[in-house]
Amino acid sequence: MLINTRKKYSPQKLSDFVFPDQFSKEVIESYINGVEDQPLILHGTNGSGKSFLQKFLPDAIEKRKANVKNTTCADLRTANDVHKIYGRNKMYDRFFTNNEQRFNYIIIEEFLVTDPRLINAFKIELDTSLGVDLTILSTNNFDKIDTDIVTGK
């Protein structure tokens, strides 16, 4: 007999999640409580909960089911692809978000960008969408992410 332990024992909501340390828990709580609005980079080994947090954090921030735009880094091959996922009217977005949410959520899984044109496109979009979009990136390769993307400069 086979039992799917992943479904049975996986957290079903954010409050079920076991954080690796107090600092990580406080960072996530700062987003939920509206203290933080910077892009978030979740990093760790396979199975550490990055995808789970990407899935449930927007709902926790909104306190309801959030509308989220999901993509994988592999789908972003050109700078134009990057601009398209953020491609709305920025002035309009300053006043109105998707479904009257606090943020427009953009989730990018397996984030690893080495092409300078893509890096620059991300820097532009992350800067111009700050406070309107919340970008949540996950990666197993934190040490390979451009320093300016990590530090927000």
CSV table of C-alpha atoms in Angstrom, one decimal:
chain,number,residue,atom,x,y,z
A,1,MET,CA,0.0,0.0,0.0
A,2,LEU,CA,1.2,3.5,-0.9
A,3,ILE,CA,0.5,6.5,1.2
A,4,ASN,CA,1.0,10.1,-0.1
A,5,THR,CA,2.7,11.6,2.9
A,6,ARG,CA,3.5,14.8,1.1
A,7,LYS,CA,-0.2,15.7,0.9
A,8,LYS,CA,-1.1,14.4,4.3
A,9,TYR,CA,1.8,15.9,6.3
A,10,SER,CA,2.6,19.0,4.3
A,11,PRO,CA,1.5,22.3,5.8
A,12,GLN,CA,-1.9,23.4,4.5
A,13,LYS,CA,-1.7,27.1,5.6
A,14,LEU,CA,1.0,29.4,6.7
A,15,SER,CA,0.4,28.9,10.4
A,16,ASP,CA,1.3,25.2,9.9
A,17,PHE,CA,4.7,26.0,8.6
A,18,VAL,CA,7.7,25.3,10.8
A,19,PHE,CA,10.3,28.0,10.3
A,20,PRO,CA,14.0,27.1,10.6
A,21,ASP,CA,14.7,29.9,13.0
A,22,GLN,CA,13.2,33.0,14.7
A,23,PHE,CA,14.7,35.5,12.2
A,24,SER,CA,13.1,33.8,9.2
A,25,LYS,CA,9.7,33.8,11.0
A,26,GLU,CA,10.1,37.5,11.9
A,27,VAL,CA,10.9,38.4,8.3
A,28,ILE,CA,7.8,36.7,7.0
A,29,GLU,CA,5.7,38.3,9.7
A,30,SER,CA,7.0,41.7,8.7
A,31,TYR,CA,5.5,41.2,5.3
A,32,ILE,CA,2.2,40.0,6.7
A,33,ASN,CA,2.0,42.9,9.1
A,34,GLY,CA,2.7,45.5,6.4
A,35,VAL,CA,6.1,46.5,7.7
A,36,GLU,CA,8.1,45.3,4.7
A,37,ASP,CA,7.4,45.7,1.0
A,38,GLN,CA,10.8,45.0,-0.6
A,39,PRO,CA,11.1,42.1,-3.1
A,40,LEU,CA,11.7,38.9,-1.2
A,41,ILE,CA,14.2,36.2,-2.1
A,42,LEU,CA,13.6,32.8,-0.5
A,43,HIS,CA,16.6,30.6,-0.7
A,44,GLY,CA,17.6,27.1,0.6
A,45,THR,CA,17.9,23.5,-0.4
A,46,ASN,CA,15.2,21.4,-2.0
A,47,GLY,CA,12.4,20.8,0.4
A,48,SER,CA,13.1,23.7,2.7
A,49,GLY,CA,9.7,25.4,2.1
A,50,LYS,CA,10.5,28.1,-0.5
A,51,SER,CA,7.6,27.1,-2.8
A,52,PHE,CA,5.2,26.7,0.1
A,53,LEU,CA,6.0,30.2,1.3
A,54,GLN,CA,5.6,31.6,-2.2
A,55,LYS,CA,2.2,30.0,-2.4
A,56,PHE,CA,0.8,31.0,1.0
A,57,LEU,CA,2.5,34.4,1.8
A,58,PRO,CA,0.3,36.5,-0.6
A,59,ASP,CA,-2.8,35.0,0.9
A,60,ALA,CA,-1.5,35.7,4.4
A,61,ILE,CA,-0.8,39.3,3.5
A,62,GLU,CA,-4.2,39.8,1.9
A,63,LYS,CA,-6.0,37.8,4.6
A,64,ARG,CA,-7.9,36.1,1.7
A,65,LYS,CA,-7.1,34.3,-1.5
A,66,ALA,CA,-4.8,36.5,-3.5
A,67,ASN,CA,-4.5,36.9,-7.3
A,68,VAL,CA,-0.9,36.0,-8.1
A,69,LYS,CA,1.2,35.9,-11.3
A,70,ASN,CA,3.4,32.8,-11.4
A,71,THR,CA,6.3,32.1,-13.6
A,72,THR,CA,9.6,30.2,-13.6
A,73,CYS,CA,12.9,31.9,-14.4
A,74,ALA,CA,13.4,29.5,-17.3
A,75,ASP,CA,10.4,31.2,-19.0
A,76,LEU,CA,12.2,34.5,-19.0
A,77,ARG,CA,14.6,34.4,-21.9
A,78,THR,CA,14.8,38.1,-22.9
A,79,ALA,CA,14.6,41.4,-21.2
A,80,ASN,CA,11.3,41.9,-23.0
A,81,ASP,CA,10.0,38.8,-21.2
A,82,VAL,CA,10.9,40.4,-17.9
A,83,HIS,CA,9.2,43.6,-18.8
A,84,LYS,CA,6.1,41.8,-19.9
A,85,ILE,CA,5.5,40.1,-16.5
A,86,TYR,CA,5.5,43.6,-14.9
A,87,GLY,CA,3.9,45.1,-18.0
A,88,ARG,CA,1.1,47.3,-16.8
A,89,ASN,CA,0.6,51.0,-16.6
A,90,LYS,CA,2.8,52.1,-13.6
A,91,MET,CA,0.8,55.3,-13.0
A,92,TYR,CA,-2.5,53.4,-12.9
A,93,ASP,CA,-0.9,50.8,-10.6
A,94,ARG,CA,0.1,53.5,-8.1
A,95,PHE,CA,-3.6,54.0,-7.4
A,96,PHE,CA,-5.2,50.6,-8.2
A,97,THR,CA,-4.0,47.1,-7.6
A,98,ASN,CA,-5.3,43.8,-9.0
A,99,ASN,CA,-8.6,42.8,-7.2
A,100,GLU,CA,-8.1,45.7,-4.7
A,101,GLN,CA,-5.2,43.9,-3.1
A,102,ARG,CA,-2.4,45.6,-1.2
A,103,PHE,CA,0.1,44.4,-3.9
A,104,ASN,CA,0.2,42.8,-7.3
A,105,TYR,CA,2.1,39.6,-6.6
A,106,ILE,CA,4.7,38.3,-9.0
A,107,ILE,CA,6.2,34.9,-8.1
A,108,ILE,CA,9.3,33.7,-9.9
A,109,GLU,CA,10.5,30.2,-9.1
A,110,GLU,CA,14.0,28.8,-9.6
A,111,PHE,CA,15.4,32.3,-10.0
A,112,LEU,CA,18.9,32.4,-11.5
A,113,VAL,CA,19.7,35.1,-14.0
A,114,THR,CA,23.2,35.5,-15.4
A,115,ASP,CA,22.5,37.5,-18.6
A,116,PRO,CA,23.4,41.1,-18.0
A,117,ARG,CA,20.4,42.3,-20.1
A,118,LEU,CA,18.0,40.3,-18.0
A,119,ILE,CA,19.7,41.4,-14.8
A,120,ASN,CA,19.3,45.1,-15.9
A,121,ALA,CA,15.6,44.5,-16.8
A,122,PHE,CA,15.0,43.0,-13.3
A,123,LYS,CA,16.7,45.9,-11.6
A,124,ILE,CA,14.5,48.4,-13.6
A,125,GLU,CA,11.3,46.5,-12.8
A,126,LEU,CA,12.1,45.9,-9.2
A,127,ASP,CA,12.8,49.6,-8.7
A,128,THR,CA,9.8,51.0,-10.6
A,129,SER,CA,7.3,48.5,-9.0
A,130,LEU,CA,8.4,49.0,-5.4
A,131,GLY,CA,5.4,49.4,-3.2
A,132,VAL,CA,3.0,48.3,-5.9
A,133,ASP,CA,4.2,44.8,-6.8
A,134,LEU,CA,5.6,42.4,-4.4
A,135,THR,CA,8.0,40.1,-6.2
A,136,ILE,CA,8.8,36.8,-4.4
A,137,LEU,CA,11.8,34.9,-5.8
A,138,SER,CA,12.9,31.4,-4.9
A,139,THR,CA,16.3,30.0,-5.6
A,140,ASN,CA,18.7,27.2,-4.7
A,141,ASN,CA,21.6,29.4,-6.0
A,142,PHE,CA,21.5,32.5,-3.8
A,143,ASP,CA,25.3,33.0,-4.1
A,144,LYS,CA,24.9,33.3,-7.9
A,145,ILE,CA,22.3,36.1,-7.9
A,146,ASP,CA,23.5,39.6,-8.9
A,147,THR,CA,24.5,41.6,-5.8
A,148,ASP,CA,22.4,44.6,-6.8
A,149,ILE,CA,19.3,42.5,-7.0
A,150,VAL,CA,20.0,41.0,-3.6
A,151,THR,CA,20.7,44.4,-2.0
A,152,GLY,CA,18.1,46.4,-3.9
A,153,LYS,CA,20.6,48.9,-5.2
